Tab-separated table of C-alpha atoms in Angstrom:
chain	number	residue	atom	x	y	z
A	1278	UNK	CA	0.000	0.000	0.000
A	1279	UNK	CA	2.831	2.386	1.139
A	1280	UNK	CA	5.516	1.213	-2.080
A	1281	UNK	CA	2.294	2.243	-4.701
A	1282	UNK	CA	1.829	5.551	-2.776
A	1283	UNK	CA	5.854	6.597	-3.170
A	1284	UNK	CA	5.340	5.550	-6.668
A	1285	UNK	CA	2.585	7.486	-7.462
A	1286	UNK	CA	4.350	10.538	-5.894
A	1287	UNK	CA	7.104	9.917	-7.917
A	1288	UNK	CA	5.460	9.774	-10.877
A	1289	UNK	CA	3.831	12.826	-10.359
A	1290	UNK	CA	7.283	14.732	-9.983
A	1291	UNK	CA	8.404	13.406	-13.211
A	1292	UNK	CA	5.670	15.045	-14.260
A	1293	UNK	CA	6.770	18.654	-12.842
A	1294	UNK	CA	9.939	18.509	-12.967
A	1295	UNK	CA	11.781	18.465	-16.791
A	1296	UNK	CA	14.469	16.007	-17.765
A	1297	UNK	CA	16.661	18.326	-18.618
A	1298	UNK	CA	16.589	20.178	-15.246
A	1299	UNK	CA	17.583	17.496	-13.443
A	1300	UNK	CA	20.617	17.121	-15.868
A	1301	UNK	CA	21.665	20.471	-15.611
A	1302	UNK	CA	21.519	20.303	-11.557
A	1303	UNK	CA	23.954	16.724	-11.757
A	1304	UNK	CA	26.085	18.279	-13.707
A	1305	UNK	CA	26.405	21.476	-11.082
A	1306	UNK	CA	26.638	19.074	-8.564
A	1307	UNK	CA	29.565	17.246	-10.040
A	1308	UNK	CA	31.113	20.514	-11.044
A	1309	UNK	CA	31.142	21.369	-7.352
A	1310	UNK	CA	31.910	18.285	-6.091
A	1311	UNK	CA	35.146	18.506	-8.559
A	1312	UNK	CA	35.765	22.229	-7.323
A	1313	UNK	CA	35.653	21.452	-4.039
A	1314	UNK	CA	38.007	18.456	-4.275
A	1315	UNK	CA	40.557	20.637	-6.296
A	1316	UNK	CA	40.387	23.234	-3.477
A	1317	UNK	CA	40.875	20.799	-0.884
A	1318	UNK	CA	44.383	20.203	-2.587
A	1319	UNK	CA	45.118	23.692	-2.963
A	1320	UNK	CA	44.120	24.760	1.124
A	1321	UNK	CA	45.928	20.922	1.877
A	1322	UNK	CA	49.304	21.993	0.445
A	1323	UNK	CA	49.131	25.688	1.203
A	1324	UNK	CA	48.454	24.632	4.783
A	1325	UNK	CA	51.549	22.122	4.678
A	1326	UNK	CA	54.062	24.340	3.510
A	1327	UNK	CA	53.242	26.989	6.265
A	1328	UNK	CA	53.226	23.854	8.830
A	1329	UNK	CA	56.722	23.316	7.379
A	1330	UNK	CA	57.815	26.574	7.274
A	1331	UNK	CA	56.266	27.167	11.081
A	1332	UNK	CA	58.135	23.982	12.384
A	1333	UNK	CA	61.318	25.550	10.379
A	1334	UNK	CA	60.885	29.216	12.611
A	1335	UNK	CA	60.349	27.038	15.815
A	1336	UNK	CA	63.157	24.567	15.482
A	1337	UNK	CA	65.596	27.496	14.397
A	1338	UNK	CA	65.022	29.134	17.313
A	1339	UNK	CA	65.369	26.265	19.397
A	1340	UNK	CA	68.966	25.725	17.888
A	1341	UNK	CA	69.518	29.187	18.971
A	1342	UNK	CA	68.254	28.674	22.407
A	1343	UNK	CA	70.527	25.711	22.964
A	1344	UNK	CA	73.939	26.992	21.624
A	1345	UNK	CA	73.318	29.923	23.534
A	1346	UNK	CA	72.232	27.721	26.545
A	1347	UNK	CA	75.984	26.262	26.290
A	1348	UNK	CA	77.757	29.620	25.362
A	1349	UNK	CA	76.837	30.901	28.604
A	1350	UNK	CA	77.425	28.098	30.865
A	1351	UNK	CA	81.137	27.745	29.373
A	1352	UNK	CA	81.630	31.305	30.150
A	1353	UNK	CA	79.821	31.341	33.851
A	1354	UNK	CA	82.576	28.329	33.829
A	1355	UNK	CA	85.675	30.303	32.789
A	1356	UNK	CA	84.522	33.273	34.987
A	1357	UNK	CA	84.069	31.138	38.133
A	1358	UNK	CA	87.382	29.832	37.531
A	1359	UNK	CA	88.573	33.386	37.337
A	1360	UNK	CA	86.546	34.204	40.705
A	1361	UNK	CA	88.342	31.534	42.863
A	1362	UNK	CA	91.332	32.829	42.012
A	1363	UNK	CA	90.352	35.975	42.946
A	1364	UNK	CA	88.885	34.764	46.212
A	1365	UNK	CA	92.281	33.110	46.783
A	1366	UNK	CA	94.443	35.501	46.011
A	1367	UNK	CA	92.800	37.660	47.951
A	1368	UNK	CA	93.083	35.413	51.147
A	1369	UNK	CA	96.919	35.424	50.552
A	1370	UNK	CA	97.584	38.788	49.370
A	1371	UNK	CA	99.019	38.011	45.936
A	1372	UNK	CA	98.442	41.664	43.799
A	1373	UNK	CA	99.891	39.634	40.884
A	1374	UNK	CA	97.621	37.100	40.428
A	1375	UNK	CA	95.073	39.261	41.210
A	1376	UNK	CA	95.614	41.432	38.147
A	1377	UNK	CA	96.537	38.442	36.213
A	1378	UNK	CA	92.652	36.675	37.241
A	1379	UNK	CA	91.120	40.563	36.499
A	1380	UNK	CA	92.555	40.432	32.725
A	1381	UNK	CA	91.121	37.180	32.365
A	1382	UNK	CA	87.548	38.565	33.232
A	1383	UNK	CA	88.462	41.512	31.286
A	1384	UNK	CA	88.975	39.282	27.886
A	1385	UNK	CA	85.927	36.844	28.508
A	1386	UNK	CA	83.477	39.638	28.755
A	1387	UNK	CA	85.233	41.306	25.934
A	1388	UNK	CA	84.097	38.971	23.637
A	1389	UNK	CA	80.570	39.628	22.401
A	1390	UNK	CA	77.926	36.852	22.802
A	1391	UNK	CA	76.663	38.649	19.839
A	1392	UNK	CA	79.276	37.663	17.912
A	1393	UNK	CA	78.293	34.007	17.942
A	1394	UNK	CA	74.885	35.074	17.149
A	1395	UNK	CA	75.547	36.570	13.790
A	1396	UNK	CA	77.939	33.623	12.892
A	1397	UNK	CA	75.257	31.160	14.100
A	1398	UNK	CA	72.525	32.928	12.032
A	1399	UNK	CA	75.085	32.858	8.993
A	1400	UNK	CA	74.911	28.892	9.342
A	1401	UNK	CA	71.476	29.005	9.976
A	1402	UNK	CA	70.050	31.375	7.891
A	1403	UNK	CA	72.983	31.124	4.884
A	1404	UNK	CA	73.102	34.133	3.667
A	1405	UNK	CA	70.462	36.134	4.867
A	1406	UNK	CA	71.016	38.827	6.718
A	1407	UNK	CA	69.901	38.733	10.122
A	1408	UNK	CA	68.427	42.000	11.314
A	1409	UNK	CA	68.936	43.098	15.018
B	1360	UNK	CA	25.657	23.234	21.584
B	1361	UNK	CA	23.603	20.600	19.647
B	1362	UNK	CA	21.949	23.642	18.208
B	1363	UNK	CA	25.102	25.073	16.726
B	1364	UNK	CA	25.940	21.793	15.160
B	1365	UNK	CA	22.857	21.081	13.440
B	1366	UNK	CA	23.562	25.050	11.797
B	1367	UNK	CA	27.060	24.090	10.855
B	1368	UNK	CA	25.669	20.937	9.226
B	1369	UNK	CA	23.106	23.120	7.807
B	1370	UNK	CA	25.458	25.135	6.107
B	1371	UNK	CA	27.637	23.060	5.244
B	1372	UNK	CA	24.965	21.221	2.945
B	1373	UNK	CA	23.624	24.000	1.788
B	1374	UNK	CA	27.044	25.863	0.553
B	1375	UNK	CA	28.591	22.125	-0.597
B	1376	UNK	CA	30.735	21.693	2.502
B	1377	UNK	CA	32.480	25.161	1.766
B	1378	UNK	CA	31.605	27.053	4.905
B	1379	UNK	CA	32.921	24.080	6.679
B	1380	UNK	CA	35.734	24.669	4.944
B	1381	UNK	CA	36.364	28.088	5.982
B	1382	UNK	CA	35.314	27.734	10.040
B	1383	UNK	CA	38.192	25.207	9.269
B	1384	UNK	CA	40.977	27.848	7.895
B	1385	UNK	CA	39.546	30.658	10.203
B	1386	UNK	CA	40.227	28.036	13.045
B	1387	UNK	CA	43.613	27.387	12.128
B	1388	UNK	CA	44.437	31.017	11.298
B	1389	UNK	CA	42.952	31.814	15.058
B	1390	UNK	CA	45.085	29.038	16.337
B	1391	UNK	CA	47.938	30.787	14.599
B	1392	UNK	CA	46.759	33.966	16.194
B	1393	UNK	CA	46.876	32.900	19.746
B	1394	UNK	CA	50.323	31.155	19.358
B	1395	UNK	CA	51.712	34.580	18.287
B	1396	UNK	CA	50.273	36.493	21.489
B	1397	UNK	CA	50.970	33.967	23.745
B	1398	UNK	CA	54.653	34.912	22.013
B	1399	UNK	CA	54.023	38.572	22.257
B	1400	UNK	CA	53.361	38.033	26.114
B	1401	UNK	CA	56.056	36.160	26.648
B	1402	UNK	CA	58.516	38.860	25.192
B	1403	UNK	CA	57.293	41.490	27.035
B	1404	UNK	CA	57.621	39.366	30.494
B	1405	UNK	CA	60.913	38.814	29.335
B	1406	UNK	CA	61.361	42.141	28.939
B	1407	UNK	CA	60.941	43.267	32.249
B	1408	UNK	CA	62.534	40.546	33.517
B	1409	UNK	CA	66.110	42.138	31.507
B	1410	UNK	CA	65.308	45.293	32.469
B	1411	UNK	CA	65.450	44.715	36.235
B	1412	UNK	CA	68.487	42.600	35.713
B	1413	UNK	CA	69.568	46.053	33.471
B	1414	UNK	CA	69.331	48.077	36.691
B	1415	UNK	CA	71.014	46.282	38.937
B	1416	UNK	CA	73.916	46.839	36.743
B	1417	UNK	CA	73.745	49.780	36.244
B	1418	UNK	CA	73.649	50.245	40.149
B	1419	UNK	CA	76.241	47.868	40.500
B	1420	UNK	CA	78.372	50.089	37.884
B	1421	UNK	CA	77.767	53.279	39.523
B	1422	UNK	CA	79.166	51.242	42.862
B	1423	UNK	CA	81.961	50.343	41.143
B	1424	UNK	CA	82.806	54.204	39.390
B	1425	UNK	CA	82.569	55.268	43.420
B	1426	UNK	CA	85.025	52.688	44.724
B	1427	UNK	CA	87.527	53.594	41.285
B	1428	UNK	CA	87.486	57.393	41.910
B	1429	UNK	CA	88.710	56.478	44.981
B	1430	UNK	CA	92.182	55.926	43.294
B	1431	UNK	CA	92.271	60.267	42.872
B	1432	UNK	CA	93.293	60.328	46.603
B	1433	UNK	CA	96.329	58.631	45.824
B	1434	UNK	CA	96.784	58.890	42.383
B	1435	UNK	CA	96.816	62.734	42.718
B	1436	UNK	CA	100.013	62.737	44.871
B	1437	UNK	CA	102.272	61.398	41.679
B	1438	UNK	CA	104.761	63.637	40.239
B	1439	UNK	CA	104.736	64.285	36.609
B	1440	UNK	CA	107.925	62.199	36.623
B	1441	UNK	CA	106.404	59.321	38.754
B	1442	UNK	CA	103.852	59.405	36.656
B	1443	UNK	CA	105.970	58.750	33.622
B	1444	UNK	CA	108.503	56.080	35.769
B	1445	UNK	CA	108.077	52.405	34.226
B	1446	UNK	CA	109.850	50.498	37.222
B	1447	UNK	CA	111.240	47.070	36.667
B	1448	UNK	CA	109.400	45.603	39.252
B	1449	UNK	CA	105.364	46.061	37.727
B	1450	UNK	CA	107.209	45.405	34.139
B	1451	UNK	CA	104.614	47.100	32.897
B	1452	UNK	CA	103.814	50.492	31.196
B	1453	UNK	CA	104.140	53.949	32.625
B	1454	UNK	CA	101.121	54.957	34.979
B	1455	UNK	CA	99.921	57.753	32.915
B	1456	UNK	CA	98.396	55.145	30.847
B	1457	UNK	CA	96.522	53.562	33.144
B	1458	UNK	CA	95.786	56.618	34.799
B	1459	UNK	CA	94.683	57.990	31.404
B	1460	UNK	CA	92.398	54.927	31.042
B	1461	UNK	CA	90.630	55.272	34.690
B	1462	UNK	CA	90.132	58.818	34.194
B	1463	UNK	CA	88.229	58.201	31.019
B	1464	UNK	CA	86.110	55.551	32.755
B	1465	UNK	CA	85.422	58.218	35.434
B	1466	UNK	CA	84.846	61.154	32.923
B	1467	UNK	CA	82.366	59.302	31.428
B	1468	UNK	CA	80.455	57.831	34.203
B	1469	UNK	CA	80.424	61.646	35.451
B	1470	UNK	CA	79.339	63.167	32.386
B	1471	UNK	CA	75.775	60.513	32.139
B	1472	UNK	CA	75.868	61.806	36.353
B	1473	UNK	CA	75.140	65.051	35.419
B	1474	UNK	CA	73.255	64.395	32.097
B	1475	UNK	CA	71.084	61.923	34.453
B	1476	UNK	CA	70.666	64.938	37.006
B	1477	UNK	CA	71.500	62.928	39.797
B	1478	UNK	CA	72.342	59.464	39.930
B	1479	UNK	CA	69.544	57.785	39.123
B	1480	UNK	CA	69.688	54.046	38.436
B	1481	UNK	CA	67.014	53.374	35.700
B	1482	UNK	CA	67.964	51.552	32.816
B	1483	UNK	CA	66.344	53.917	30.381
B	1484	UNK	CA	68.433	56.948	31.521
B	1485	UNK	CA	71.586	58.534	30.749
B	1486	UNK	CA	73.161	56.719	33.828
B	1487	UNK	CA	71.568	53.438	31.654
B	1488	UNK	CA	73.093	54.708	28.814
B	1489	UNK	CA	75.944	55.207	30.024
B	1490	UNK	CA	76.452	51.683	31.672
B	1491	UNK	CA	74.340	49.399	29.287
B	1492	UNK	CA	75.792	51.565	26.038
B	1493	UNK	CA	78.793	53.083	27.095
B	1494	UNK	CA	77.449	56.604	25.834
B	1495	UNK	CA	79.578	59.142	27.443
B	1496	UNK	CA	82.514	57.564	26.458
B	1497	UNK	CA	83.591	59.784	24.326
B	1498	UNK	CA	82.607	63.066	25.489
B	1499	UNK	CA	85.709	65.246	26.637
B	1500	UNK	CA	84.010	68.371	26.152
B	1501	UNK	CA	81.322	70.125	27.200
B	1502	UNK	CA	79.664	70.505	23.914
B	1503	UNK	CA	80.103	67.334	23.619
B	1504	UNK	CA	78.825	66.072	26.419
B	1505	UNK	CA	75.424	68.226	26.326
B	1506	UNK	CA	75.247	66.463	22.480
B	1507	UNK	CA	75.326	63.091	23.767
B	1508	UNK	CA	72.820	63.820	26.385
B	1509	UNK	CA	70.400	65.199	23.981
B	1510	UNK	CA	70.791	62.698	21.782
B	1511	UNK	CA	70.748	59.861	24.333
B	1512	UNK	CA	67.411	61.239	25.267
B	1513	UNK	CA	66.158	61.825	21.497
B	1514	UNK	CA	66.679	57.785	21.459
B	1515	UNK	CA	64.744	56.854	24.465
B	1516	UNK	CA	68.115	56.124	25.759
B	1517	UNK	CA	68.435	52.675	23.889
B	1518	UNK	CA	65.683	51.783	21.255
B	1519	UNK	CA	65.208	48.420	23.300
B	1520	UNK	CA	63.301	49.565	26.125
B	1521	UNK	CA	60.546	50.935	24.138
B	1522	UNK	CA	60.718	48.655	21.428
B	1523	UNK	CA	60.717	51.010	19.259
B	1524	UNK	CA	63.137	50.799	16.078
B	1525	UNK	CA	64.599	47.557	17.088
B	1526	UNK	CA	60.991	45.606	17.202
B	1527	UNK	CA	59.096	47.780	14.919
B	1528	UNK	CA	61.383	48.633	11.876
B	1529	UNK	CA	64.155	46.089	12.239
B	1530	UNK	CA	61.684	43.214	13.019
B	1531	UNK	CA	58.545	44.007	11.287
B	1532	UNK	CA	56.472	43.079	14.009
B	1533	UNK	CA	54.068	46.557	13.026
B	1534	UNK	CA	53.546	44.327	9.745
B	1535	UNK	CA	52.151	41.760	12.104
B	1536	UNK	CA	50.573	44.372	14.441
B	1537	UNK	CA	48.859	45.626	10.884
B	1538	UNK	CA	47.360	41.734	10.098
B	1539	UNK	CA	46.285	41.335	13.143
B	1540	UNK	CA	44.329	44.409	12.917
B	1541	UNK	CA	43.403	43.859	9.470
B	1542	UNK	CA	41.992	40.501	10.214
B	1543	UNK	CA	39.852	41.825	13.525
B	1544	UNK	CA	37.803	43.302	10.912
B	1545	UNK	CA	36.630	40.589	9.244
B	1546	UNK	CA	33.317	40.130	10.112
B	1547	UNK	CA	32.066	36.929	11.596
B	1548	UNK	CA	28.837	36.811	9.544
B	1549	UNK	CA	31.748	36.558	6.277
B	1550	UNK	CA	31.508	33.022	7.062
B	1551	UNK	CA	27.872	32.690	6.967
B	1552	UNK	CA	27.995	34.314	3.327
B	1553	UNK	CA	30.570	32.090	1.958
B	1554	UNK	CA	27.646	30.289	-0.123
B	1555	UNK	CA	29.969	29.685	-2.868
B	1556	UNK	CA	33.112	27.968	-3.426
B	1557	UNK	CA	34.692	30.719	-4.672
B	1558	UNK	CA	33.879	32.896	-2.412
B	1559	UNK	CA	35.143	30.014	0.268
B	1560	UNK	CA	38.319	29.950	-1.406
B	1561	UNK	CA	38.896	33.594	-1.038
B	1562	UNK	CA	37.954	33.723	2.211
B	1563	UNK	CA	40.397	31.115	2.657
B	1564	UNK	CA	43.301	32.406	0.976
B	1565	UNK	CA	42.934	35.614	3.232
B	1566	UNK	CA	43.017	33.122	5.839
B	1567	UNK	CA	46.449	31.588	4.609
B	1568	UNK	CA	47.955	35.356	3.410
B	1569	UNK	CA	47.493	36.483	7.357
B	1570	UNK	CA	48.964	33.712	8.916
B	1571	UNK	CA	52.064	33.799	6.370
B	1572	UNK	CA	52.352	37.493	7.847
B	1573	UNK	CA	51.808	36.474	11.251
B	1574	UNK	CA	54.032	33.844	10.820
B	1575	UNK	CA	56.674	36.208	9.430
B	1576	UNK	CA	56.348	38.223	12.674
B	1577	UNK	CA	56.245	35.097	14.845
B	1578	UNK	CA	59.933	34.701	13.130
B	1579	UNK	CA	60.683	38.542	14.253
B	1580	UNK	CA	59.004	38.051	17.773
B	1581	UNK	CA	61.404	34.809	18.356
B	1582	UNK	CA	64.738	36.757	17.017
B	1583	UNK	CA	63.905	39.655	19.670
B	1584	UNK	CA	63.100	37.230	22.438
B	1585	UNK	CA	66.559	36.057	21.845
B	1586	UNK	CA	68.009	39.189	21.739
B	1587	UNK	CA	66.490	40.331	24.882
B	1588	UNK	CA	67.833	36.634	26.504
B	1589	UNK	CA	71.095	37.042	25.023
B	1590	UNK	CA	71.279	40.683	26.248
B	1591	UNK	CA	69.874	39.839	29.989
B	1592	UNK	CA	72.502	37.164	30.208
B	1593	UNK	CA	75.179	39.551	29.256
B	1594	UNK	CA	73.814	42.231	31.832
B	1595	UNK	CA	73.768	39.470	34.000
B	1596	UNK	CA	77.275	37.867	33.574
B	1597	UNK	CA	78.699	41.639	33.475
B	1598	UNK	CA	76.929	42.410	36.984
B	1599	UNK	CA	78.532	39.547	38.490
B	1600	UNK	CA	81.698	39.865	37.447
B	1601	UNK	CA	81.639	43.772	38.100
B	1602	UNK	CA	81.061	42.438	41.804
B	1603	UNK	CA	83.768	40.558	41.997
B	1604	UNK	CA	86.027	42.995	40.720
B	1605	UNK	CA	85.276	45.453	43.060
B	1606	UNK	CA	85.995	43.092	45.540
B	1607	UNK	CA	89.184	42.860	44.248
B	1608	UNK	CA	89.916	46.317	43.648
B	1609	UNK	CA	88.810	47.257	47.268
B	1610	UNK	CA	91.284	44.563	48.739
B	1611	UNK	CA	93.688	46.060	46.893
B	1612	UNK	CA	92.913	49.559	46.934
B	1613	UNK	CA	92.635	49.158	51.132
B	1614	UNK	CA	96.269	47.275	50.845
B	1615	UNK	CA	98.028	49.693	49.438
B	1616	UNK	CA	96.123	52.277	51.323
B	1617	UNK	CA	97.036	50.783	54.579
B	1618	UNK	CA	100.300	50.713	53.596
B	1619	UNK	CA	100.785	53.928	52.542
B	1620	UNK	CA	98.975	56.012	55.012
B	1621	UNK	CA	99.634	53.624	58.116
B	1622	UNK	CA	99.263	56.443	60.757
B	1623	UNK	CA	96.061	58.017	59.032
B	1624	UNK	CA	95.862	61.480	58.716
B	1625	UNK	CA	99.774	61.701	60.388
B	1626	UNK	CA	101.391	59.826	57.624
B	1627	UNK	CA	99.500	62.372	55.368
B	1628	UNK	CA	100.613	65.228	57.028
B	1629	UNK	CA	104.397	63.802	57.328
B	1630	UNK	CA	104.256	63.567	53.461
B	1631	UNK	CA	102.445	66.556	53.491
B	1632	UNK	CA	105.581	68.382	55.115
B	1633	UNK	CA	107.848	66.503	53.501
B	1634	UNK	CA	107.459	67.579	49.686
B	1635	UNK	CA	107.028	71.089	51.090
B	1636	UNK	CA	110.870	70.921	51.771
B	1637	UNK	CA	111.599	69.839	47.780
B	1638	UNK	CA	111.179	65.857	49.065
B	1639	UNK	CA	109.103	63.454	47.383
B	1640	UNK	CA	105.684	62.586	48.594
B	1641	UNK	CA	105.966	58.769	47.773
B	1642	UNK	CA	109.187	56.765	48.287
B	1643	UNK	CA	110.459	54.972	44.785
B	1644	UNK	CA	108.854	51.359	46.759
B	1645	UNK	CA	106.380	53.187	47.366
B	1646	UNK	CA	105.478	54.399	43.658
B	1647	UNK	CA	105.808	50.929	42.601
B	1648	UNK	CA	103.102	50.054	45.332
B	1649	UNK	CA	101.058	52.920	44.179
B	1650	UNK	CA	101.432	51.558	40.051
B	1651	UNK	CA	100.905	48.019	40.597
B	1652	UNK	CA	97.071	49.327	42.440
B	1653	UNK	CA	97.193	51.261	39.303
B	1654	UNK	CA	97.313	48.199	37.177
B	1655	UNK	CA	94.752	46.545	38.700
B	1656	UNK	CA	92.407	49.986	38.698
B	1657	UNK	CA	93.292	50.054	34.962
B	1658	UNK	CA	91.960	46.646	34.630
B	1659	UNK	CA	88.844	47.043	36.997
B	1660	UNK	CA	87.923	49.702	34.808
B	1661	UNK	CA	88.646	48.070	31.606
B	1662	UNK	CA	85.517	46.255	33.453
B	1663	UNK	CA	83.543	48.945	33.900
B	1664	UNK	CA	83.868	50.081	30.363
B	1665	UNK	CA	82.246	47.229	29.160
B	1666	UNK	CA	78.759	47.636	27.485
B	1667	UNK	CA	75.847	45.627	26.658
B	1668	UNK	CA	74.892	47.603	23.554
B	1669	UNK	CA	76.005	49.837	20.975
B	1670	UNK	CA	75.812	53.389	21.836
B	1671	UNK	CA	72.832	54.002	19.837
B	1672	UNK	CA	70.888	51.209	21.581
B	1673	UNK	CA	71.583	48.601	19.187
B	1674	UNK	CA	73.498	45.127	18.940
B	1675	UNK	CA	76.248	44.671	16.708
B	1676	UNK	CA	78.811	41.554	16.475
B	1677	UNK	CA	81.449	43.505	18.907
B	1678	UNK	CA	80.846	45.316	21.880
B	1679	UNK	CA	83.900	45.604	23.330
């Protein structure tokens, strides 16, 4: 009883509704469907190469963090080394050594941190310039 | 909730899946977008953080100046000749030279004084220009001087503090400032209107174009965190080892002090006396006493003289 109603109904539509209209309406449909799938590549890869470039800003900067991270310990090393002296010289009086452990200081805060910075960004950035 | 789903499903039908699309790339751009404040934050907290670490050096450098122009009260008794006398025993050159080199040390540190009127420890004032920049260095004249003040001022002191032509023309973070603004404006209800693909996929490339600039100032934002690290640490390292310095120079500088002037204001008077009847005020040991503390002065302010920045406020490769 139900199936001959939904046929009936059906057969009414095909009555109202032309051939050709429903041709022209697949064939928008698969025209979207195809522009949508083309998009999807397009968004897909620009979205990848920003994910790669991203991951290339973060993991530059974390190479920066680390051989900075050791720059400074080696010199809080070398100027604790310095600093006992001192502290020992002091104890025993020795001007010489004194001096000697106070020109040490002198030349490992004489050389720039930012010097490594500009040859690290050379290896890291080859030959762009990097602007501070 | 449910409600907002069923809509999103809605639309999505309706426009083909393409306003799906777009919530999609306006999601990811936002998530782009919060990544780069959450970086902007994090640079200014850093910031502060340097600049207190700034001011204690600055402090601990104007500590240090006080202690070296201590060296005047001996220093001023050397003859012309003394002055000139390389002895044997400190193997070393003539005193004028290191005298020459603590004097500019002090002239400078004097000169961003008075440019600071009154010794004020801030890191954005002449007294932090002088110690974080070594402006003032120079300056042997009054014209001079009043120059470098000016100008010192014209720059904020140092373009880092305020971010100014080190974040906003070197870095391009103003172009990121700009997309961030740009984007803000977008209205919401865009999204509802993307019926079309082709409107979806313009919406989308704006999307993509916004985070490529944002990214591009993520890149600045990270290279000026490091800067500011990099420059802390150096503040930092330089603070600690000014401390230890003076230390050393006090030790020394009460050593020889001691030794000189045993009987206080009696041994000054003796010597006192005695160059007034055509003697010498200090005895040859004594001059060689009086130019080894010289040595180590010269190289306590060798300390001193070291900066953090350029004298404009910038970083360059050498700052020595």
């Amino acid at each position: 009883m139900k199936q001959s109603t939904a046929i009936e109904r059906l057969s009414k539509l095909k009555k109202m509704v032309a051939k050709e209209d429903v041709t022209a309406a697949l064939v928008l449909v698969t025209q979207a469907v195809n522009e949508t799938a083309r998009s999807l590549v397009e968004v897909k890869r620009i979205e990848a190469e920003r994910d790669v470039a991203l991951m290339q800003i973060r993991e530059k900067h974390d190479v920066y963090r680390r051989v900075f991270d050791q720059l400074f310990s080696e010199r809080r090393d070398a100027i604790s080394k310095h600093f006992e002296i001192i502290d020992k010289e002091i104890a025993s009086n020795n001007q010489e050594l004194i001096l000697g452990a106070l020109q040490g200081l002198g030349q490992i805060v004489a050389a720039s941190p930012f010097t490594n910075l500009k040859l690290l960004a050379q290896v890291l950035e080859g030959n762009s310039k990097l602007e501070i | 909730m449910r409600g907002i789903e069923v809509a999103g499903l809605f639309k999505d039908i309706v426009t083909f899946g393409a306003a799906g699309r777009v919530e999609a790339a306006e999601k990811r751009y936002e998530s782009i977008v919060d990544e780069y404040q959450r970086l902007e934050g994090r640079v200014e907290v850093r910031r502060a953080e340097a600049e207190s670490t700034f001011k204690l050096l600055v402090e601990e450098k104007q500590a240090c100046v006080i202690e070296l122009a201590r060296l005047r009260e001996i220093s001023r008794n050397l003859s012309a000749r003394e002055r000139e006398f390389s002895a044997e025993a400190v193997r070393e050159q003539p005193p004028s030279i290191g005298l020459a080199r603590i004097e500019s040390t002090l002239t400078a540190a004097d000169a961003a004084t008075s440019a600071a009127h009154g010794a004020v420890a801030g890191a954005s004032t002449a007294m932090g220009a002088w110690a974080l920049a070594g402006a003032f260095a120079n300056a042997s004249t009054g014209a001079a001087i009043a120059n470098l003040s000016g100008a010192a001022a014209q720059s904020a002191t140092l373009a880092f503090f305020g971010g100014g032509s080190l974040a906003a023309g070197g870095l391009g973070v103003a172009g990121g400032a700009a997309a961030l603004s740009t984007i803000a404006a977008l209205p919401a209800l865009a999204v509802m209107a993307a019926f079309s693909h082709n409107r979806a996929n313009k919406d989308i490339a704006r999307f993509e174009e916004e985070s490529v600039k944002i990214q591009g100032a993520m890149d600045a934002y990270l290279k000026l965190e490091l800067l500011i690290q990099i420059s802390e640490r150096r503040a930092s390292e330089l603070h600690r080892v000014l401390g230890k310095a003076r230390d050393a120079f006090v030790h020394q500088y009460n050593a020889t002090y001691q030794s000189l002037f045993r009987w206080g204001w009696l041994s000054k008077a003796w010597r006192w006396l005695r160059r007034l009847f055509g003697g010498s005020y200090f005895k040859v040991h004594e001059v060689v006493e009086v130019q080894e503390l010289i040595q180590v002065a010269a190289a306590f302010a060798q300390l001193i003289d070291q900066r953090v920045f350029e004298p404009d406020g910038s970083v360059k490769e050498t700052t020595s």
